[in-house]
Amino acid sequence: MKTYYVNSQTGSDANTGTSAGTALASLAAVNNLKLKPGDVVLFSAGTEYKGQLDVKYSGTAEKPITFGSYGSGEPPVLTGGSIGIYGSKTSNIVIENLAIEKTAGNAIYAGSATNWTLNNVTVTDTGTPSKTGSISFQSSSNITIKDSHVSGTSGDGVWMLNVKGAVLTGNTIGQAKGHNADAVQLNGSSNIVIKNNVLDMTGENGSAKGVLVLVDAKNAVIQGNTVLGGGFGISAMGQDITIKNNDISGYEGYSWSYGIGLGQSVDAKNYVISGNNIHDGVWGVSVSAAGVDNLYRTGIEISGNHFDDLSQAALKVDRIAGGTFFGNEVTGSVSRDVYLSDAVKNSGTFLTTASKVLVPVKVELPVALPAQKADAIAAPVLAQPDASTISKGIVVVNDVLKFNDGHHLSVSGNILANDHADNGVLLLRNLNGTSFKNAPAMDIQGKYGVLHIESDGDYTFTVNPDRLDHLSGTLNDSFQYKASNGNMIDTGYIAIEINADHIASSIAADHFA
């Protein structure tokens, strides 16, 4: 097993590449390497490489071939190629800690690929509207994309066709610019897990753009995601699909826009839709298919969801379907609980029960904010709502936590302390898409530390110094939360700013003291 180093600034293609001091210089040199299982190719941080990276050889399950980075600073950038990374008919490949920008086609493409993992990959401004998916896999199996960032793509952010085993976790994907582009679209795929992602198509609600689309999916779990914007939120068509504990909002642009939709194009069988927070849109859950009446729509359970601020009903069923709608919360800001077409009513196959109305519970907030020292190291920065915005009913204001010293790596507070509700009621609804309804407290792992938060808003964020190793400059992370006054919901963030250099120097000073 060998490790190869690549540095476009100091390397040379005449070098062996087997040490940082004898680094290669170009993608052409990397493409000429005859890689074997367990080999690693590392690009120097802060460098740029023009052209296409060709993945030609396969690893094994125990010894994958890895393409990554070394050194501190910004990730290496692959740019200007027809495709950023091409790797059809290969297996056991890891792509991590790289950035891909301004490609003519896909950022990453592979067909007939097996056991690929993309970890902490950043993709921006790639592709053309005629190309499907910036990150694309076809006729493949066991594809994992985690902790990556995809934005500004001209096609779908992620697109897959006939993939068995597709896992997307902890990613931020959105702002797909192509005609009818979605943040994520998976076609004809199975054994799907889409969990704890932020899928953001805010401002992209024209041309029927959606956020997450599954077509003819089998065995899919969509859980704990934050789904924002688009002409619709989640369109899930297929069988054995679970959609739970997602926060879905901001979808609009059409009279039919929905938070969760099913029933179009293919048979819909065996759905569990529960624990979702669906708000600030048009329809809530839509079981529909305009002009398509010959599909089966059966086994649809919709329960335990929260619906808020919808211009149409929480549930629409306008094609014959079999299912239940029970135990859901629908606030007064939703036009009505349920719309069933006459044909559906007459069929008696979709059973609905009266929804619960949210009963507000007042949260005890601190009488006054704690005094802050002028030289506070890790005190939360609490902005206050502008008086002109209080008429909205509820105003959520971001909290910023700054860490500049290795002696102060933990800070506590209440995220509702600087928020405002006109009726005096503040309810913490969810964090990063996970509802507090059944969770009195959560521990959320961020990029650089852990956030412990209680359902009343009390929190503690603790930096993990081990996660700062080899990092420099200002590091940023954020957690999104939703608060309600019982009728309306607003969104805020806990923003984390960490000066890695100052913390490292103070820890080092203690070590050598």
Coordinates of N, CA and C in Angstrom, one line a residue, residues 59-247:
G59 N -10.5 -0.7 -5.2 CA -10.0 -1.2 -4.0 C -10.7 -2.5 -3.5
T60 N -10.6 -2.9 -2.3 CA -11.4 -3.9 -1.7 C -12.1 -3.4 -0.5
A61 N -13.1 -4.2 0.0 CA -13.8 -3.7 1.2 C -12.9 -3.4 2.3
E62 N -11.9 -4.2 2.5 CA -10.9 -4.0 3.6 C -9.9 -2.9 3.3
K63 N -9.6 -2.7 2.0 CA -8.5 -1.8 1.6 C -9.0 -1.0 0.4
P64 N -9.9 0.0 0.7 CA -10.4 0.9 -0.4 C -9.2 1.8 -0.9
I65 N -9.4 2.3 -2.1 CA -8.5 3.3 -2.7 C -9.1 4.7 -2.3
T66 N -8.3 5.5 -1.7 CA -8.8 6.8 -1.1 C -8.1 8.0 -1.8
F67 N -9.0 9.0 -2.1 CA -8.5 10.3 -2.6 C -8.9 11.3 -1.6
G68 N -7.9 12.0 -1.0 CA -8.2 13.0 0.0 C -7.2 14.2 0.0
S69 N -6.9 14.7 1.2 CA -6.1 15.9 1.3 C -5.1 15.8 2.4
Y70 N -4.1 16.6 2.4 CA -3.2 16.7 3.5 C -2.8 18.2 3.8
G71 N -2.4 18.5 5.0 CA -2.1 19.8 5.3 C -3.3 20.6 5.9
S72 N -3.1 21.8 6.3 CA -4.2 22.6 6.9 C -4.6 23.7 5.9
G73 N -5.8 24.2 6.0 CA -6.3 25.2 5.2 C -7.5 24.8 4.4
E74 N -7.8 25.5 3.3 CA -9.0 25.2 2.5 C -8.7 23.9 1.7
P75 N -9.8 23.2 1.4 CA -9.7 21.9 0.7 C -9.1 22.1 -0.7
P76 N -8.4 21.1 -1.2 CA -7.9 21.2 -2.6 C -9.1 21.3 -3.5
V77 N -8.9 22.0 -4.6 CA -10.0 22.2 -5.6 C -9.7 21.6 -6.9
L78 N -10.7 20.8 -7.4 CA -10.6 20.2 -8.8 C -11.5 21.1 -9.6
T79 N -11.1 21.6 -10.7 CA -11.9 22.6 -11.5 C -11.6 22.5 -13.0
G80 N -12.7 22.9 -13.7 CA -12.5 23.0 -15.2 C -12.6 21.8 -16.0
G81 N -12.8 20.6 -15.4 CA -12.8 19.4 -16.2 C -14.2 19.2 -16.9
S82 N -14.2 18.3 -17.9 CA -15.5 17.9 -18.4 C -16.4 17.3 -17.3
I83 N -15.7 16.5 -16.5 CA -16.3 15.9 -15.3 C -15.3 16.1 -14.2
G84 N -15.7 16.4 -13.0 CA -14.7 16.6 -11.9 C -14.0 15.3 -11.6
I85 N -14.8 14.2 -11.2 CA -14.2 12.9 -10.9 C -15.1 11.9 -11.7
Y86 N -14.4 11.0 -12.5 CA -15.1 10.0 -13.2 C -14.6 8.6 -12.8
G87 N -15.6 7.7 -12.5 CA -15.1 6.4 -11.9 C -16.0 5.3 -12.2
S88 N -16.5 5.1 -13.5 CA -17.4 4.0 -13.8 C -16.7 2.7 -13.7
K89 N -17.5 1.6 -13.3 CA -17.0 0.2 -13.2 C -15.9 0.1 -12.2
T90 N -15.9 0.9 -11.1 CA -14.9 0.7 -10.1 C -15.7 0.4 -8.7
S91 N -14.9 0.0 -7.7 CA -15.5 -0.4 -6.5 C -14.6 0.0 -5.3
N92 N -15.2 0.2 -4.1 CA -14.4 0.4 -2.9 C -13.5 1.6 -3.1
I93 N -14.2 2.8 -3.3 CA -13.5 4.1 -3.5 C -14.0 5.0 -2.4
V94 N -13.0 5.8 -1.8 CA -13.4 6.8 -0.9 C -12.9 8.2 -1.4
I95 N -13.8 9.2 -1.5 CA -13.4 10.5 -1.9 C -13.7 11.4 -0.7
E96 N -12.7 12.1 -0.2 CA -13.0 12.9 1.0 C -12.1 14.2 1.1
N97 N -12.7 15.2 1.7 CA -12.0 16.4 2.0 C -11.5 17.1 0.7
L98 N -12.3 17.0 -0.4 CA -12.0 17.7 -1.6 C -13.1 18.6 -2.0
A99 N -12.8 19.6 -2.9 CA -13.8 20.5 -3.4 C -13.7 20.4 -4.9
I100 N -14.9 20.5 -5.6 CA -15.0 20.4 -7.0 C -15.8 21.6 -7.5
E101 N -15.3 22.4 -8.4 CA -15.9 23.6 -8.9 C -15.9 23.8 -10.4
K102 N -16.9 24.4 -11.0 CA -16.8 24.9 -12.3 C -16.5 23.8 -13.3
T103 N -17.1 22.7 -13.3 CA -17.0 21.6 -14.3 C -18.0 21.8 -15.4
A104 N -17.7 21.3 -16.6 CA -18.6 21.5 -17.7 C -19.8 20.5 -17.5
G105 N -19.6 19.4 -16.9 CA -20.6 18.4 -16.7 C -20.8 18.1 -15.2
N106 N -20.9 16.8 -14.9 CA -21.1 16.4 -13.5 C -19.8 16.7 -12.7
A107 N -20.1 17.0 -11.4 CA -18.9 17.1 -10.5 C -18.3 15.7 -10.2
I108 N -19.2 14.7 -10.0 CA -18.8 13.3 -9.8 C -19.8 12.4 -10.6
Y109 N -19.2 11.5 -11.4 CA -20.1 10.6 -12.1 C -19.5 9.2 -12.1
A110 N -20.3 8.2 -11.8 CA -19.9 6.8 -11.9 C -21.1 5.9 -12.2
G111 N -20.9 5.0 -13.2 CA -21.9 4.0 -13.5 C -21.4 2.6 -13.2
S112 N -22.2 1.7 -12.8 CA -21.8 0.4 -12.4 C -20.7 0.4 -11.4
A113 N -20.9 1.3 -10.4 CA -20.0 1.4 -9.3 C -20.5 0.7 -8.0
T114 N -19.6 0.3 -7.2 CA -20.0 -0.4 -5.9 C -19.1 0.1 -4.8
N115 N -19.8 0.3 -3.6 CA -19.1 0.7 -2.4 C -18.2 2.0 -2.6
W116 N -18.9 3.1 -2.9 CA -18.3 4.4 -3.0 C -18.7 5.2 -1.8
T117 N -17.8 5.9 -1.2 CA -18.1 6.8 -0.1 C -17.6 8.2 -0.4
L118 N -18.5 9.2 -0.3 CA -18.1 10.6 -0.5 C -18.2 11.2 0.9
N119 N -17.1 11.8 1.5 CA -17.1 12.3 2.8 C -16.5 13.7 2.8
N120 N -17.3 14.7 3.3 CA -16.8 16.1 3.4 C -16.3 16.6 2.0
V121 N -17.1 16.4 1.0 CA -16.9 16.9 -0.3 C -17.7 18.1 -0.6
T122 N -17.1 19.1 -1.1 CA -17.8 20.4 -1.4 C -17.9 20.6 -2.9
V123 N -19.1 20.8 -3.4 CA -19.4 20.9 -4.8 C -20.1 22.3 -5.0
T124 N -19.6 23.1 -5.9 CA -20.3 24.4 -6.2 C -20.1 24.7 -7.6
D125 N -21.2 25.4 -8.2 CA -21.1 25.9 -9.5 C -20.7 24.9 -10.6
T126 N -21.3 23.8 -10.7 CA -20.9 22.8 -11.6 C -22.1 22.4 -12.6
G127 N -21.7 21.9 -13.7 CA -22.6 21.3 -14.6 C -23.3 22.3 -15.5
T128 N -24.2 21.7 -16.4 CA -25.0 22.5 -17.3 C -26.4 22.0 -17.1
P129 N -27.4 22.8 -17.5 CA -28.8 22.4 -17.3 C -29.2 21.1 -18.0
S130 N -28.5 20.8 -19.1 CA -28.8 19.5 -19.8 C -28.2 18.3 -19.2
K131 N -27.4 18.4 -18.2 CA -26.8 17.3 -17.5 C -27.6 17.0 -16.2
T132 N -27.8 15.7 -16.0 CA -28.6 15.2 -14.8 C -27.6 15.1 -13.6
G133 N -27.9 15.9 -12.6 CA -27.2 15.7 -11.3 C -25.8 16.1 -11.3
S134 N -25.4 16.9 -10.3 CA -24.0 17.2 -10.2 C -23.2 16.0 -9.7
I135 N -23.7 15.4 -8.6 CA -23.2 14.1 -8.2 C -24.1 13.0 -8.7
S136 N -23.7 12.2 -9.6 CA -24.5 11.2 -10.2 C -24.0 9.8 -10.2
F137 N -24.9 8.8 -9.9 CA -24.5 7.4 -9.9 C -25.6 6.7 -10.6
Q138 N -25.3 5.7 -11.5 CA -26.2 4.9 -12.2 C -25.9 3.5 -12.1
S139 N -26.9 2.6 -12.0 CA -26.8 1.2 -12.0 C -25.7 0.8 -11.0
S140 N -25.7 1.3 -9.8 CA -24.7 1.1 -8.8 C -25.2 0.6 -7.5
S141 N -24.3 0.3 -6.6 CA -24.8 -0.2 -5.3 C -23.9 0.3 -4.2
N142 N -24.5 0.5 -3.0 CA -23.8 0.9 -1.8 C -23.1 2.2 -2.0
I143 N -23.8 3.3 -2.2 CA -23.3 4.6 -2.4 C -23.6 5.4 -1.2
T144 N -22.6 6.0 -0.5 CA -22.8 6.8 0.7 C -22.2 8.2 0.4
I145 N -23.1 9.2 0.7 CA -22.6 10.6 0.7 C -22.9 11.2 2.0
K146 N -21.9 11.7 2.7 CA -22.0 12.1 4.1 C -21.2 13.4 4.3
D147 N -21.8 14.3 5.2 CA -21.1 15.5 5.7 C -20.6 16.3 4.5
S148 N -21.3 16.4 3.4 CA -20.8 17.1 2.2 C -21.7 18.3 1.9
H149 N -21.2 19.2 1.0 CA -21.9 20.4 0.8 C -22.0 20.6 -0.7
V150 N -23.3 20.7 -1.2 CA -23.5 20.8 -2.7 C -24.5 22.0 -2.9
S151 N -24.0 22.9 -3.7 CA -24.9 24.1 -4.0 C -24.5 24.7 -5.3
G152 N -25.5 25.5 -5.9 CA -25.3 26.3 -7.1 C -25.1 25.4 -8.3
T153 N -25.6 24.2 -8.3 CA -25.4 23.3 -9.5 C -26.5 23.6 -10.5
S154 N -26.1 23.3 -11.8 CA -27.0 23.6 -12.9 C -28.0 22.4 -13.2
G155 N -27.7 21.2 -12.7 CA -28.7 20.2 -12.7 C -29.1 19.9 -11.2
D156 N -29.7 18.7 -11.0 CA -30.0 18.3 -9.6 C -28.7 18.3 -8.8
G157 N -28.8 18.6 -7.5 CA -27.6 18.5 -6.7 C -27.1 17.1 -6.6
V158 N -27.9 16.1 -6.3 CA -27.6 14.7 -6.3 C -28.6 14.0 -7.1
W159 N -28.2 13.1 -8.1 CA -29.1 12.4 -8.9 C -28.6 10.9 -9.0
M160 N -29.5 10.0 -8.8 CA -29.2 8.6 -8.9 C -30.2 7.8 -9.7
L161 N -29.8 6.8 -10.4 CA -30.7 5.9 -11.1 C -30.3 4.5 -10.9
N162 N -31.3 3.7 -10.5 CA -31.1 2.2 -10.2 C -29.9 2.0 -9.3
V163 N -30.0 2.6 -8.2 CA -28.9 2.4 -7.2 C -29.5 1.5 -6.0
K164 N -28.9 0.5 -5.6 CA -29.3 -0.4 -4.5 C -28.4 -0.1 -3.3
G165 N -29.0 0.6 -2.4 CA -28.2 1.0 -1.2 C -27.7 2.4 -1.4
A166 N -28.5 3.4 -1.1 CA -28.1 4.9 -1.3 C -28.3 5.5 0.1
V167 N -27.2 6.0 0.7 CA -27.2 6.6 2.0 C -26.7 8.1 1.9
L168 N -27.6 9.0 2.3 CA -27.2 10.4 2.4 C -27.4 10.9 3.8
T169 N -26.3 11.3 4.5 CA -26.5 11.7 5.9 C -25.6 12.9 6.2
G170 N -26.2 13.9 6.9 CA -25.4 15.0 7.4 C -25.0 16.0 6.3
N171 N -25.6 16.0 5.2 CA -25.2 16.8 4.1 C -26.0 18.1 4.0
T172 N -25.4 19.1 3.4 CA -26.2 20.4 3.0 C -26.2 20.4 1.5
I173 N -27.4 20.4 1.0 CA -27.6 20.3 -0.5 C -28.7 21.2 -0.9
G174 N -28.5 22.0 -1.9 CA -29.5 22.9 -2.4 C -29.1 23.9 -3.4
Q175 N -30.1 24.8 -3.7 CA -29.9 25.9 -4.6 C -29.5 25.4 -6.0
A176 N -30.1 24.3 -6.4 CA -29.9 23.8 -7.8 C -30.6 24.7 -8.8
K177 N -29.8 25.2 -9.8 CA -30.3 26.2 -10.6 C -30.9 25.8 -12.0
G178 N -30.7 24.5 -12.3 CA -31.2 24.1 -13.6 C -32.7 24.0 -13.7
H179 N -33.2 24.0 -15.0 CA -34.6 23.9 -15.2 C -35.2 22.7 -14.6
N180 N -36.2 22.8 -13.7 CA -36.8 21.7 -13.0 C -35.8 20.9 -12.1
A181 N -34.7 21.5 -11.8 CA -33.7 20.8 -11.0 C -34.2 20.7 -9.5
D182 N -33.9 19.6 -8.9 CA -34.2 19.3 -7.5 C -32.9 19.2 -6.7
A183 N -33.0 19.4 -5.4 CA -31.8 19.3 -4.6 C -31.3 17.8 -4.7
V184 N -32.3 16.9 -4.5 CA -31.9 15.4 -4.6 C -33.0 14.7 -5.4
Q185 N -32.6 13.9 -6.3 CA -33.6 13.0 -7.0 C -33.0 11.6 -7.2
L186 N -33.8 10.6 -6.7 CA -33.4 9.2 -6.8 C -34.5 8.5 -7.6
N187 N -34.1 7.8 -8.7 CA -35.0 7.1 -9.5 C -34.8 5.6 -9.5
G188 N -35.8 4.8 -9.4 CA -35.7 3.4 -9.5 C -34.7 2.8 -8.5
S189 N -34.6 3.4 -7.3 CA -33.5 2.9 -6.4 C -34.2 2.3 -5.1
S190 N -33.4 1.6 -4.4 CA -33.9 0.8 -3.2 C -32.9 0.9 -2.1
N191 N -33.5 0.5 -0.9 CA -32.6 0.5 0.4 C -32.0 1.9 0.5
I192 N -32.9 2.8 0.7 CA -32.5 4.3 0.7 C -32.5 4.8 2.2
V193 N -31.5 5.5 2.6 CA -31.6 6.2 3.9 C -31.2 7.7 3.6
I194 N -32.1 8.6 3.9 CA -31.8 10.0 3.7 C -32.0 10.6 5.1
K195 N -31.0 11.0 5.8 CA -31.1 11.3 7.3 C -30.3 12.5 7.7
N196 N -30.9 13.4 8.4 CA -30.2 14.5 9.1 C -29.4 15.4 8.1
N197 N -30.1 15.6 6.9 CA -29.5 16.5 6.0 C -30.3 17.9 6.0
V198 N -29.6 18.9 5.5 CA -30.3 20.2 5.3 C -30.4 20.3 3.8
L199 N -31.7 20.3 3.3 CA -31.9 20.3 1.8 C -32.7 21.6 1.6
D200 N -32.0 22.6 1.0 CA -32.4 24.0 0.9 C -32.6 24.4 -0.5
M201 N -33.8 24.6 -0.9 CA -34.1 25.2 -2.2 C -34.9 26.5 -2.1
T202 N -34.5 27.2 -1.0 CA -35.2 28.5 -0.8 C -35.0 29.4 -2.0
G203 N -36.0 30.0 -2.5 CA -36.0 30.9 -3.6 C -36.0 30.2 -5.0
E204 N -36.0 28.9 -5.0 CA -36.0 28.1 -6.2 C -37.4 27.4 -6.4
N205 N -38.5 28.1 -6.3 CA -39.8 27.5 -6.4 C -40.4 27.6 -7.8
G206 N -39.7 28.1 -8.8 CA -40.2 28.2 -10.1 C -39.9 26.9 -10.9
S207 N -40.6 26.7 -12.0 CA -40.4 25.6 -12.9 C -40.6 24.3 -12.2
A208 N -41.5 24.2 -11.2 CA -41.9 23.0 -10.5 C -40.7 22.3 -9.9
K209 N -39.7 23.1 -9.4 CA -38.6 22.6 -8.7 C -39.0 22.1 -7.4
G210 N -38.4 20.9 -7.0 CA -38.7 20.4 -5.7 C -37.4 20.3 -4.9
V211 N -37.5 19.8 -3.7 CA -36.4 19.6 -2.8 C -35.9 18.2 -2.8
L212 N -36.7 17.2 -2.5 CA -36.3 15.8 -2.5 C -37.4 15.0 -3.3
V213 N -36.9 14.3 -4.2 CA -37.8 13.5 -5.1 C -37.3 12.0 -5.1
L214 N -38.2 11.1 -4.8 CA -38.0 9.7 -5.0 C -39.0 9.2 -6.0
V215 N -38.5 8.5 -7.1 CA -39.4 8.0 -8.1 C -39.2 6.5 -8.1
D216 N -40.3 5.7 -7.9 CA -40.3 4.3 -7.9 C -39.2 3.7 -6.9
A217 N -39.3 4.3 -5.7 CA -38.4 3.9 -4.7 C -38.9 2.7 -3.9
K218 N -38.0 1.8 -3.4 CA -38.4 0.7 -2.6 C -37.6 0.7 -1.3
N219 N -38.3 0.6 -0.2 CA -37.6 0.5 1.1 C -36.7 1.8 1.4
A220 N -37.4 2.9 1.7 CA -36.7 4.2 1.9 C -37.1 4.7 3.3
V221 N -36.1 5.3 4.0 CA -36.3 6.0 5.2 C -35.8 7.5 5.0
I222 N -36.7 8.4 5.2 CA -36.4 9.8 5.1 C -36.6 10.4 6.5
Q223 N -35.6 10.7 7.3 CA -35.7 11.0 8.7 C -34.8 12.2 9.1
G224 N -35.4 13.1 9.9 CA -34.6 14.1 10.6 C -34.0 15.1 9.7
N225 N -34.5 15.3 8.5 CA -34.0 16.3 7.6 C -34.7 17.7 7.8
T226 N -34.0 18.7 7.4 CA -34.6 20.1 7.3 C -34.8 20.3 5.8
V227 N -36.0 20.5 5.4 CA -36.4 20.6 4.0 C -37.0 22.0 3.8
L228 N -36.3 22.8 3.0 CA -36.7 24.2 2.8 C -36.9 24.6 1.4
G229 N -38.0 25.4 1.2 CA -38.2 26.0 -0.1 C -38.7 25.1 -1.2
G230 N -38.5 25.5 -2.4 CA -38.9 24.7 -3.6 C -40.4 24.9 -3.9
G231 N -40.8 24.4 -5.1 CA -42.2 24.3 -5.4 C -42.9 23.3 -4.6
F232 N -42.2 22.3 -4.1 CA -42.7 21.2 -3.2 C -41.6 20.7 -2.3
G233 N -41.9 20.1 -1.2 CA -40.9 19.6 -0.3 C -40.4 18.3 -0.7
I234 N -41.2 17.2 -0.3 CA -40.8 15.8 -0.5 C -41.8 15.2 -1.4
S235 N -41.4 14.7 -2.6 CA -42.2 13.8 -3.4 C -41.7 12.4 -3.3
A236 N -42.4 11.5 -2.7 CA -41.9 10.2 -2.5 C -42.9 9.2 -3.1
M237 N -42.5 8.5 -4.2 CA -43.3 7.6 -4.9 C -42.7 6.2 -4.9
G238 N -43.4 5.3 -4.4 CA -42.9 3.9 -4.3 C -43.5 3.1 -3.2
Q239 N -42.8 2.2 -2.6 CA -43.3 1.2 -1.7 C -42.4 1.1 -0.5
D240 N -43.0 0.9 0.7 CA -42.3 0.7 2.0 C -41.4 1.9 2.3
I241 N -42.1 3.1 2.4 CA -41.4 4.3 2.7 C -41.8 4.9 4.0
T242 N -40.8 5.3 4.8 CA -41.0 5.9 6.1 C -40.5 7.4 6.0
I243 N -41.3 8.3 6.4 CA -41.0 9.7 6.4 C -41.3 10.3 7.7
K244 N -40.2 10.5 8.6 CA -40.5 10.8 10.0 C -39.5 11.9 10.5
N245 N -40.1 12.7 11.4 CA -39.3 13.7 12.1 C -38.5 14.7 11.3
N246 N -39.1 15.0 10.1 CA -38.5 16.1 9.3 C -39.2 17.4 9.5
D247 N -38.4 18.5 9.3 CA -39.0 19.8 9.3 C -39.1 20.3 7.9

